[in-house]
Amino acid sequence: MASQPSRRSQRRRASSASSAVSLFVIPGLPEIRKGHPLAQLIGLASRRAGTTLEDGDILVVAQKIISKAEGRVRRLSKIRPTLRALALAKKLSSDPRLIEAVLRESRRVVRSDRVLIVETHHGFVCANGGVDHSNVLGRDSVTLLPRNPDRSARRLATALRKQTGKRLAVIISDTFGRPWRLGLTNVAIGAFGVPTLVDLRGRRDRHRKLLRATVLAVADELAAAAGLVMGKSAGTPAVVIRGYRYRFVEDPAARIIRPAKEDLFR
């Protein structure tokens, strides 16, 4: 009879990194509009590209197509700025209608020097509240963030499972800046099926030193990896990550938001 693995070896195996991870762009998605069935369009595009979805795949989709499908697009010409928006727009040399759109998506203004940093209704602290001109039809059109990105990720994963019979995890990604570092990187603003945070505190490193503060933002790392092949102008807002080992869980990306009482920079 084969011997059973020890508890230590089981733990080591469970925490080991995936040995090989592959990323596949799903090409051929059309311009997404309100009401479009994303699961059907993604499934069709993947089959046409010869990329058959498999159990355990992680689908990373850009926030922009989720927002478009959910009708989170606004025309600036239909927005009437408030006095507060007019004052901020003058200070920032910006379009007051855009500033008004940002204020409506925000619970508070964090900073208004050079750029408008706000806390959104979701709890994200970011520039312009996620309101964005890029990759949307119409000169005066902007997209807003999904109202509930975690719910959007769950709905897409559920629809894909009904359509394909496969259990997939879904991450909704968006580009964010970072304090103290230049440049943008993709992060997870919505997730379903994949652990968003992996807490290694209490474990030991390879030199048997106790880990006291290591909590990995796995969903952000996966979103950033997918961002390498998405491209901002390539028209490829959906990427499949295959080979990453994880335990299927319902773990919302909202968990990644640092509570205000633990934030050293607010």
PDB file of C-alpha atoms in Angstrom:
ATOM      1  CA  MET A   1       0.000   0.000   0.000  1.00  0.00           C
ATOM      2  CA  ALA A   2       1.302   3.448  -0.885  1.00  0.00           C
ATOM      3  CA  SER A   3       2.082   5.611   2.104  1.00  0.00           C
ATOM      4  CA  GLN A   4      -0.033   8.688   2.718  1.00  0.00           C
ATOM      5  CA  PRO A   5       1.716  12.043   2.323  1.00  0.00           C
ATOM      6  CA  SER A   6       2.512  13.831   5.562  1.00  0.00           C
ATOM      7  CA  ARG A   7       0.580  16.908   6.622  1.00  0.00           C
ATOM      8  CA  ARG A   8       3.730  18.978   6.069  1.00  0.00           C
ATOM      9  CA  SER A   9       4.129  17.758   2.484  1.00  0.00           C
ATOM     10  CA  GLN A  10       0.444  18.366   1.766  1.00  0.00           C
ATOM     11  CA  ARG A  11       0.776  21.920   3.025  1.00  0.00           C
ATOM     12  CA  ARG A  12       3.946  22.490   1.027  1.00  0.00           C
ATOM     13  CA  ARG A  13       2.302  21.159  -2.124  1.00  0.00           C
ATOM     14  CA  ALA A  14      -0.816  23.273  -1.615  1.00  0.00           C
ATOM     15  CA  SER A  15       1.243  26.431  -1.270  1.00  0.00           C
ATOM     16  CA  SER A  16       3.644  25.744  -4.144  1.00  0.00           C
ATOM     17  CA  ALA A  17       3.571  27.968  -7.209  1.00  0.00           C
ATOM     18  CA  SER A  18       2.214  26.744 -10.518  1.00  0.00           C
ATOM     19  CA  SER A  19       5.068  25.352 -12.600  1.00  0.00           C
ATOM     20  CA  ALA A  20       3.745  26.623 -15.946  1.00  0.00           C
ATOM     21  CA  VAL A  21       1.117  29.229 -16.754  1.00  0.00           C
ATOM     22  CA  SER A  22      -0.150  30.036 -20.249  1.00  0.00           C
ATOM     23  CA  LEU A  23      -2.072  33.086 -21.464  1.00  0.00           C
ATOM     24  CA  PHE A  24      -4.354  33.074 -24.519  1.00  0.00           C
ATOM     25  CA  VAL A  25      -5.930  36.156 -26.042  1.00  0.00           C
ATOM     26  CA  ILE A  26      -9.494  35.653 -27.274  1.00  0.00           C
ATOM     27  CA  PRO A  27      -9.581  37.646 -30.538  1.00  0.00           C
ATOM     28  CA  GLY A  28     -12.525  38.669 -32.657  1.00  0.00           C
ATOM     29  CA  LEU A  29     -14.876  40.217 -30.090  1.00  0.00           C
ATOM     30  CA  PRO A  30     -17.119  42.877 -31.651  1.00  0.00           C
ATOM     31  CA  GLU A  31     -17.616  46.388 -30.321  1.00  0.00           C
ATOM     32  CA  ILE A  32     -19.676  45.735 -27.195  1.00  0.00           C
ATOM     33  CA  ARG A  33     -22.910  47.624 -26.639  1.00  0.00           C
ATOM     34  CA  LYS A  34     -25.559  47.685 -23.932  1.00  0.00           C
ATOM     35  CA  GLY A  35     -27.334  44.355 -23.565  1.00  0.00           C
ATOM     36  CA  HIS A  36     -24.864  42.287 -25.583  1.00  0.00           C
ATOM     37  CA  PRO A  37     -24.582  38.698 -24.236  1.00  0.00           C
ATOM     38  CA  LEU A  38     -20.910  38.655 -23.254  1.00  0.00           C
ATOM     39  CA  ALA A  39     -20.800  34.952 -22.376  1.00  0.00           C
ATOM     40  CA  GLN A  40     -22.136  33.966 -25.797  1.00  0.00           C
ATOM     41  CA  LEU A  41     -19.808  36.340 -27.622  1.00  0.00           C
ATOM     42  CA  ILE A  42     -16.753  35.182 -25.658  1.00  0.00           C
ATOM     43  CA  GLY A  43     -17.656  31.515 -26.152  1.00  0.00           C
ATOM     44  CA  LEU A  44     -18.152  32.018 -29.888  1.00  0.00           C
ATOM     45  CA  ALA A  45     -14.911  33.987 -30.274  1.00  0.00           C
ATOM     46  CA  SER A  46     -12.926  31.372 -28.347  1.00  0.00           C
ATOM     47  CA  ARG A  47     -14.254  28.557 -30.537  1.00  0.00           C
ATOM     48  CA  ARG A  48     -13.466  30.489 -33.705  1.00  0.00           C
ATOM     49  CA  ALA A  49      -9.924  31.066 -32.423  1.00  0.00           C
ATOM     50  CA  GLY A  50      -9.504  27.385 -31.585  1.00  0.00           C
ATOM     51  CA  THR A  51      -9.169  28.096 -27.874  1.00  0.00           C
ATOM     52  CA  THR A  52     -11.529  25.665 -26.163  1.00  0.00           C
ATOM     53  CA  LEU A  53     -12.328  26.750 -22.622  1.00  0.00           C
ATOM     54  CA  GLU A  54     -11.407  24.186 -19.957  1.00  0.00           C
ATOM     55  CA  ASP A  55     -12.283  23.556 -16.313  1.00  0.00           C
ATOM     56  CA  GLY A  56     -10.047  25.674 -14.110  1.00  0.00           C
ATOM     57  CA  ASP A  57      -9.354  28.343 -16.728  1.00  0.00           C
ATOM     58  CA  ILE A  58      -9.309  31.908 -15.436  1.00  0.00           C
ATOM     59  CA  LEU A  59     -10.956  34.416 -17.760  1.00  0.00           C
ATOM     60  CA  VAL A  60      -9.711  37.981 -17.338  1.00  0.00           C
ATOM     61  CA  VAL A  61     -11.899  40.606 -19.009  1.00  0.00           C
ATOM     62  CA  ALA A  62     -11.299  44.328 -19.246  1.00  0.00           C
ATOM     63  CA  GLN A  63     -13.677  46.450 -17.220  1.00  0.00           C
ATOM     64  CA  LYS A  64     -14.534  48.447 -20.328  1.00  0.00           C
ATOM     65  CA  ILE A  65     -16.552  45.696 -22.024  1.00  0.00           C
ATOM     66  CA  ILE A  66     -18.404  44.900 -18.803  1.00  0.00           C
ATOM     67  CA  SER A  67     -19.348  48.571 -18.448  1.00  0.00           C
ATOM     68  CA  LYS A  68     -20.477  48.795 -22.060  1.00  0.00           C
ATOM     69  CA  ALA A  69     -22.609  45.638 -21.814  1.00  0.00           C
ATOM     70  CA  GLU A  70     -24.204  46.951 -18.619  1.00  0.00           C
ATOM     71  CA  GLY A  71     -24.968  50.339 -20.152  1.00  0.00           C
ATOM     72  CA  ARG A  72     -22.486  52.241 -18.031  1.00  0.00           C
ATOM     73  CA  VAL A  73     -21.762  54.767 -20.783  1.00  0.00           C
ATOM     74  CA  ARG A  74     -22.590  58.475 -20.497  1.00  0.00           C
ATOM     75  CA  ARG A  75     -22.684  61.361 -22.972  1.00  0.00           C
ATOM     76  CA  LEU A  76     -20.985  64.438 -21.550  1.00  0.00           C
ATOM     77  CA  SER A  77     -23.342  66.610 -23.588  1.00  0.00           C
ATOM     78  CA  LYS A  78     -26.199  65.389 -21.384  1.00  0.00           C
ATOM     79  CA  ILE A  79     -24.446  66.192 -18.086  1.00  0.00           C
ATOM     80  CA  ARG A  80     -25.066  69.547 -16.382  1.00  0.00           C
ATOM     81  CA  PRO A  81     -22.157  70.445 -14.086  1.00  0.00           C
ATOM     82  CA  THR A  82     -22.770  71.711 -10.573  1.00  0.00           C
ATOM     83  CA  LEU A  83     -21.029  74.726  -9.063  1.00  0.00           C
ATOM     84  CA  ARG A  84     -18.606  72.390  -7.309  1.00  0.00           C
ATOM     85  CA  ALA A  85     -17.740  70.709 -10.602  1.00  0.00           C
ATOM     86  CA  LEU A  86     -17.239  74.096 -12.265  1.00  0.00           C
ATOM     87  CA  ALA A  87     -14.847  75.185  -9.526  1.00  0.00           C
ATOM     88  CA  LEU A  88     -12.821  71.964  -9.651  1.00  0.00           C
ATOM     89  CA  ALA A  89     -12.733  72.042 -13.449  1.00  0.00           C
ATOM     90  CA  LYS A  90     -11.312  75.578 -13.389  1.00  0.00           C
ATOM     91  CA  LYS A  91      -8.671  74.551 -10.846  1.00  0.00           C
ATOM     92  CA  LEU A  92      -7.684  71.461 -12.871  1.00  0.00           C
ATOM     93  CA  SER A  93      -8.147  72.989 -16.374  1.00  0.00           C
ATOM     94  CA  SER A  94     -10.582  70.190 -17.169  1.00  0.00           C
ATOM     95  CA  ASP A  95     -14.019  69.727 -18.710  1.00  0.00           C
ATOM     96  CA  PRO A  96     -16.595  70.543 -15.990  1.00  0.00           C
ATOM     97  CA  ARG A  97     -18.963  67.914 -17.407  1.00  0.00           C
ATOM     98  CA  LEU A  98     -16.278  65.256 -16.944  1.00  0.00           C
ATOM     99  CA  ILE A  99     -15.638  66.471 -13.390  1.00  0.00           C
ATOM    100  CA  GLU A 100     -19.357  66.261 -12.672  1.00  0.00           C
ATOM    101  CA  ALA A 101     -19.431  62.672 -13.947  1.00  0.00           C
ATOM    102  CA  VAL A 102     -16.538  61.839 -11.617  1.00  0.00           C
ATOM    103  CA  LEU A 103     -18.234  63.472  -8.627  1.00  0.00           C
ATOM    104  CA  ARG A 104     -21.409  61.471  -9.224  1.00  0.00           C
ATOM    105  CA  GLU A 105     -19.362  58.265  -9.113  1.00  0.00           C
ATOM    106  CA  SER A 106     -17.564  59.262  -5.899  1.00  0.00           C
ATOM    107  CA  ARG A 107     -18.256  59.264  -2.210  1.00  0.00           C
ATOM    108  CA  ARG A 108     -15.477  61.792  -1.493  1.00  0.00           C
ATOM    109  CA  VAL A 109     -12.664  63.755  -3.082  1.00  0.00           C
ATOM    110  CA  VAL A 110      -9.280  62.647  -1.752  1.00  0.00           C
ATOM    111  CA  ARG A 111      -7.114  65.138  -3.657  1.00  0.00           C
ATOM    112  CA  SER A 112      -7.610  67.754  -6.345  1.00  0.00           C
ATOM    113  CA  ASP A 113      -4.076  68.977  -7.048  1.00  0.00           C
ATOM    114  CA  ARG A 114      -3.005  68.395 -10.689  1.00  0.00           C
ATOM    115  CA  VAL A 115      -5.312  65.367 -10.912  1.00  0.00           C
ATOM    116  CA  LEU A 116      -8.629  64.484  -9.314  1.00  0.00           C
ATOM    117  CA  ILE A 117      -8.229  61.556  -6.912  1.00  0.00           C
ATOM    118  CA  VAL A 118     -11.480  60.268  -5.428  1.00  0.00           C
ATOM    119  CA  GLU A 119     -12.900  57.383  -3.471  1.00  0.00           C
ATOM    120  CA  THR A 120     -15.595  55.714  -5.536  1.00  0.00           C
ATOM    121  CA  HIS A 121     -18.838  54.315  -4.163  1.00  0.00           C
ATOM    122  CA  HIS A 122     -17.167  50.883  -4.350  1.00  0.00           C
ATOM    123  CA  GLY A 123     -14.319  52.063  -2.103  1.00  0.00           C
ATOM    124  CA  PHE A 124     -11.643  52.302  -4.823  1.00  0.00           C
ATOM    125  CA  VAL A 125      -9.253  55.232  -4.444  1.00  0.00           C
ATOM    126  CA  CYS A 126      -8.244  56.189  -7.978  1.00  0.00           C
ATOM    127  CA  ALA A 127      -7.877  58.959 -10.517  1.00  0.00           C
ATOM    128  CA  ASN A 128     -11.150  60.316 -11.938  1.00  0.00           C
ATOM    129  CA  GLY A 129     -13.218  57.617 -10.260  1.00  0.00           C
ATOM    130  CA  GLY A 130     -12.671  55.241 -13.162  1.00  0.00           C
ATOM    131  CA  VAL A 131     -14.485  57.572 -15.574  1.00  0.00           C
ATOM    132  CA  ASP A 132     -12.688  57.133 -18.896  1.00  0.00           C
ATOM    133  CA  HIS A 133     -12.736  58.479 -22.465  1.00  0.00           C
ATOM    134  CA  SER A 134     -10.626  55.717 -24.037  1.00  0.00           C
ATOM    135  CA  ASN A 135     -11.931  52.831 -26.150  1.00  0.00           C
ATOM    136  CA  VAL A 136     -15.500  54.066 -26.296  1.00  0.00           C
ATOM    137  CA  LEU A 137     -17.384  55.261 -29.382  1.00  0.00           C
ATOM    138  CA  GLY A 138     -18.292  58.933 -29.550  1.00  0.00           C
ATOM    139  CA  ARG A 139     -16.121  61.980 -28.929  1.00  0.00           C
ATOM    140  CA  ASP A 140     -18.065  63.084 -25.855  1.00  0.00           C
ATOM    141  CA  SER A 141     -18.813  59.612 -24.444  1.00  0.00           C
ATOM    142  CA  VAL A 142     -17.230  58.180 -21.288  1.00  0.00           C
ATOM    143  CA  THR A 143     -17.517  54.864 -19.509  1.00  0.00           C
ATOM    144  CA  LEU A 144     -18.176  54.423 -15.801  1.00  0.00           C
ATOM    145  CA  LEU A 145     -17.104  51.500 -13.655  1.00  0.00           C
ATOM    146  CA  PRO A 146     -19.616  48.656 -13.219  1.00  0.00           C
ATOM    147  CA  ARG A 147     -21.904  49.257 -10.256  1.00  0.00           C
ATOM    148  CA  ASN A 148     -20.894  45.957  -8.638  1.00  0.00           C
ATOM    149  CA  PRO A 149     -17.856  44.370 -10.361  1.00  0.00           C
ATOM    150  CA  ASP A 150     -17.905  41.247  -8.169  1.00  0.00           C
ATOM    151  CA  ARG A 151     -21.529  40.597  -9.083  1.00  0.00           C
ATOM    152  CA  SER A 152     -20.668  41.151 -12.745  1.00  0.00           C
ATOM    153  CA  ALA A 153     -17.859  38.593 -12.507  1.00  0.00           C
ATOM    154  CA  ARG A 154     -20.172  36.047 -10.879  1.00  0.00           C
ATOM    155  CA  ARG A 155     -22.860  36.537 -13.531  1.00  0.00           C
ATOM    156  CA  LEU A 156     -20.369  36.107 -16.366  1.00  0.00           C
ATOM    157  CA  ALA A 157     -18.858  32.964 -14.803  1.00  0.00           C
ATOM    158  CA  THR A 158     -22.349  31.501 -14.259  1.00  0.00           C
ATOM    159  CA  ALA A 159     -23.407  32.240 -17.844  1.00  0.00           C
ATOM    160  CA  LEU A 160     -20.208  30.733 -19.240  1.00  0.00           C
ATOM    161  CA  ARG A 161     -20.708  27.566 -17.208  1.00  0.00           C
ATOM    162  CA  LYS A 162     -24.262  27.185 -18.533  1.00  0.00           C
ATOM    163  CA  GLN A 163     -23.028  27.688 -22.060  1.00  0.00           C
ATOM    164  CA  THR A 164     -19.816  25.623 -22.008  1.00  0.00           C
ATOM    165  CA  GLY A 165     -20.322  23.189 -19.129  1.00  0.00           C
ATOM    166  CA  LYS A 166     -16.950  24.298 -17.751  1.00  0.00           C
ATOM    167  CA  ARG A 167     -16.251  25.819 -14.362  1.00  0.00           C
ATOM    168  CA  LEU A 168     -14.281  28.992 -14.932  1.00  0.00           C
ATOM    169  CA  ALA A 169     -13.056  31.730 -12.647  1.00  0.00           C
ATOM    170  CA  VAL A 170     -13.549  35.310 -13.825  1.00  0.00           C
ATOM    171  CA  ILE A 171     -11.544  38.435 -13.051  1.00  0.00           C
ATOM    172  CA  ILE A 172     -12.611  41.912 -14.143  1.00  0.00           C
ATOM    173  CA  SER A 173      -9.536  44.100 -14.539  1.00  0.00           C
ATOM    174  CA  ASP A 174      -8.840  47.799 -14.808  1.00  0.00           C
ATOM    175  CA  THR A 175      -5.694  49.904 -14.908  1.00  0.00           C
ATOM    176  CA  PHE A 176      -4.743  51.724 -11.709  1.00  0.00           C
ATOM    177  CA  GLY A 177      -1.834  53.906 -10.676  1.00  0.00           C
ATOM    178  CA  ARG A 178       0.115  53.176  -7.498  1.00  0.00           C
ATOM    179  CA  PRO A 179       1.371  55.523  -4.756  1.00  0.00           C
ATOM    180  CA  TRP A 180       5.153  55.970  -4.875  1.00  0.00           C
ATOM    181  CA  ARG A 181       5.538  54.217  -8.267  1.00  0.00           C
ATOM    182  CA  LEU A 182       5.226  55.463 -11.830  1.00  0.00           C
ATOM    183  CA  GLY A 183       3.056  53.850 -14.487  1.00  0.00           C
ATOM    184  CA  LEU A 184      -0.204  51.952 -14.566  1.00  0.00           C
ATOM    185  CA  THR A 185      -0.847  48.265 -13.989  1.00  0.00           C
ATOM    186  CA  ASN A 186      -3.929  46.093 -14.261  1.00  0.00           C
ATOM    187  CA  VAL A 187      -5.646  45.139 -11.026  1.00  0.00           C
ATOM    188  CA  ALA A 188      -8.733  43.092 -10.188  1.00  0.00           C
ATOM    189  CA  ILE A 189     -11.806  45.198  -9.447  1.00  0.00           C
ATOM    190  CA  GLY A 190     -14.141  42.187  -9.645  1.00  0.00           C
ATOM    191  CA  ALA A 191     -13.593  38.464  -9.157  1.00  0.00           C
ATOM    192  CA  PHE A 192     -15.388  35.151  -8.859  1.00  0.00           C
ATOM    193  CA  GLY A 193     -13.958  31.668  -8.367  1.00  0.00           C
ATOM    194  CA  VAL A 194     -10.318  32.495  -7.701  1.00  0.00           C
ATOM    195  CA  PRO A 195      -8.762  33.481  -4.359  1.00  0.00           C
ATOM    196  CA  THR A 196      -8.211  37.236  -4.382  1.00  0.00           C
ATOM    197  CA  LEU A 197      -5.878  37.189  -1.384  1.00  0.00           C
ATOM    198  CA  VAL A 198      -3.660  34.322  -0.220  1.00  0.00           C
ATOM    199  CA  ASP A 199      -2.600  34.717   3.411  1.00  0.00           C
ATOM    200  CA  LEU A 200       0.799  33.149   4.108  1.00  0.00           C
ATOM    201  CA  ARG A 201       1.171  34.553   7.602  1.00  0.00           C
ATOM    202  CA  GLY A 202       2.106  31.855  10.056  1.00  0.00           C
ATOM    203  CA  ARG A 203       3.887  29.757   7.432  1.00  0.00           C
ATOM    204  CA  ARG A 204       7.644  29.542   7.058  1.00  0.00           C
ATOM    205  CA  ASP A 205       9.902  30.406   4.163  1.00  0.00           C
ATOM    206  CA  ARG A 206      12.505  28.008   2.719  1.00  0.00           C
ATOM    207  CA  HIS A 207      14.916  29.050   5.501  1.00  0.00           C
ATOM    208  CA  ARG A 208      12.293  28.254   8.170  1.00  0.00           C
ATOM    209  CA  LYS A 209      11.744  31.908   9.010  1.00  0.00           C
ATOM    210  CA  LEU A 210       8.217  32.748  10.111  1.00  0.00           C
ATOM    211  CA  LEU A 211       6.180  34.849   7.679  1.00  0.00           C
ATOM    212  CA  ARG A 212       4.485  37.612   9.630  1.00  0.00           C
ATOM    213  CA  ALA A 213       3.101  40.027   7.035  1.00  0.00           C
ATOM    214  CA  THR A 214       2.901  38.192   3.695  1.00  0.00           C
ATOM    215  CA  VAL A 215      -0.543  38.366   2.119  1.00  0.00           C
ATOM    216  CA  LEU A 216      -0.394  37.901  -1.656  1.00  0.00           C
ATOM    217  CA  ALA A 217      -2.793  39.855  -3.886  1.00  0.00           C
ATOM    218  CA  VAL A 218      -3.213  36.925  -6.273  1.00  0.00           C
ATOM    219  CA  ALA A 219      -6.128  38.357  -8.256  1.00  0.00           C
ATOM    220  CA  ASP A 220      -4.163  41.548  -8.910  1.00  0.00           C
ATOM    221  CA  GLU A 221      -1.158  39.513 -10.062  1.00  0.00           C
ATOM    222  CA  LEU A 222      -3.319  37.512 -12.469  1.00  0.00           C
ATOM    223  CA  ALA A 223      -4.942  40.706 -13.787  1.00  0.00           C
ATOM    224  CA  ALA A 224      -1.517  42.265 -14.331  1.00  0.00           C
ATOM    225  CA  ALA A 225      -0.293  39.170 -16.170  1.00  0.00           C
ATOM    226  CA  ALA A 226      -3.300  39.288 -18.499  1.00  0.00           C
ATOM    227  CA  GLY A 227      -2.667  42.980 -19.091  1.00  0.00           C
ATOM    228  CA  LEU A 228       0.646  42.112 -20.766  1.00  0.00           C
ATOM    229  CA  VAL A 229      -1.205  40.593 -23.732  1.00  0.00           C
ATOM    230  CA  MET A 230      -4.389  42.677 -23.771  1.00  0.00           C
ATOM    231  CA  GLY A 231      -2.972  45.893 -25.148  1.00  0.00           C
ATOM    232  CA  LYS A 232      -4.742  49.249 -24.876  1.00  0.00           C
ATOM    233  CA  SER A 233      -5.555  49.538 -28.590  1.00  0.00           C
ATOM    234  CA  ALA A 234      -5.446  45.912 -29.780  1.00  0.00           C
ATOM    235  CA  GLY A 235      -9.160  45.247 -29.300  1.00  0.00           C
ATOM    236  CA  THR A 236      -8.472  42.119 -27.216  1.00  0.00           C
ATOM    237  CA  PRO A 237     -10.250  42.681 -23.889  1.00  0.00           C
ATOM    238  CA  ALA A 238     -10.505  38.986 -22.927  1.00  0.00           C
ATOM    239  CA  VAL A 239      -7.628  36.705 -21.917  1.00  0.00           C
ATOM    240  CA  VAL A 240      -7.606  33.096 -20.711  1.00  0.00           C
ATOM    241  CA  ILE A 241      -5.067  32.118 -18.048  1.00  0.00           C
ATOM    242  CA  ARG A 242      -4.418  28.371 -17.921  1.00  0.00           C
ATOM    243  CA  GLY A 243      -2.221  26.323 -15.637  1.00  0.00           C
ATOM    244  CA  TYR A 244      -2.431  28.431 -12.497  1.00  0.00           C
ATOM    245  CA  ARG A 245      -3.304  26.120  -9.609  1.00  0.00           C
ATOM    246  CA  TYR A 246      -5.937  27.422  -7.233  1.00  0.00           C
ATOM    247  CA  ARG A 247      -8.838  26.336  -5.070  1.00  0.00           C
ATOM    248  CA  PHE A 248     -12.203  27.406  -6.513  1.00  0.00           C
ATOM    249  CA  VAL A 249     -13.771  29.827  -4.043  1.00  0.00           C
ATOM    250  CA  GLU A 250     -16.263  32.666  -4.049  1.00  0.00           C
ATOM    251  CA  ASP A 251     -13.827  35.370  -3.002  1.00  0.00           C
ATOM    252  CA  PRO A 252     -14.790  38.941  -3.986  1.00  0.00           C
ATOM    253  CA  ALA A 253     -12.229  41.465  -5.162  1.00  0.00           C
ATOM    254  CA  ALA A 254     -13.747  43.906  -2.670  1.00  0.00           C
ATOM    255  CA  ARG A 255     -11.646  42.082  -0.060  1.00  0.00           C
ATOM    256  CA  ILE A 256      -8.525  43.638  -1.544  1.00  0.00           C
ATOM    257  CA  ILE A 257      -9.615  47.172  -0.642  1.00  0.00           C
ATOM    258  CA  ARG A 258      -7.640  48.187   2.425  1.00  0.00           C
ATOM    259  CA  PRO A 259      -9.934  49.351   5.256  1.00  0.00           C
ATOM    260  CA  ALA A 260      -9.568  53.067   5.972  1.00  0.00           C
ATOM    261  CA  LYS A 261      -8.465  52.403   9.559  1.00  0.00           C
ATOM    262  CA  GLU A 262      -5.537  50.333   8.257  1.00  0.00           C
ATOM    263  CA  ASP A 263      -4.535  52.776   5.507  1.00  0.00           C
ATOM    264  CA  LEU A 264      -1.359  54.666   6.426  1.00  0.00           C
ATOM    265  CA  PHE A 265      -1.753  57.166   3.591  1.00  0.00           C
ATOM    266  CA  ARG A 266      -5.259  58.547   4.084  1.00  0.00           C
TER     267      ARG A 266
END
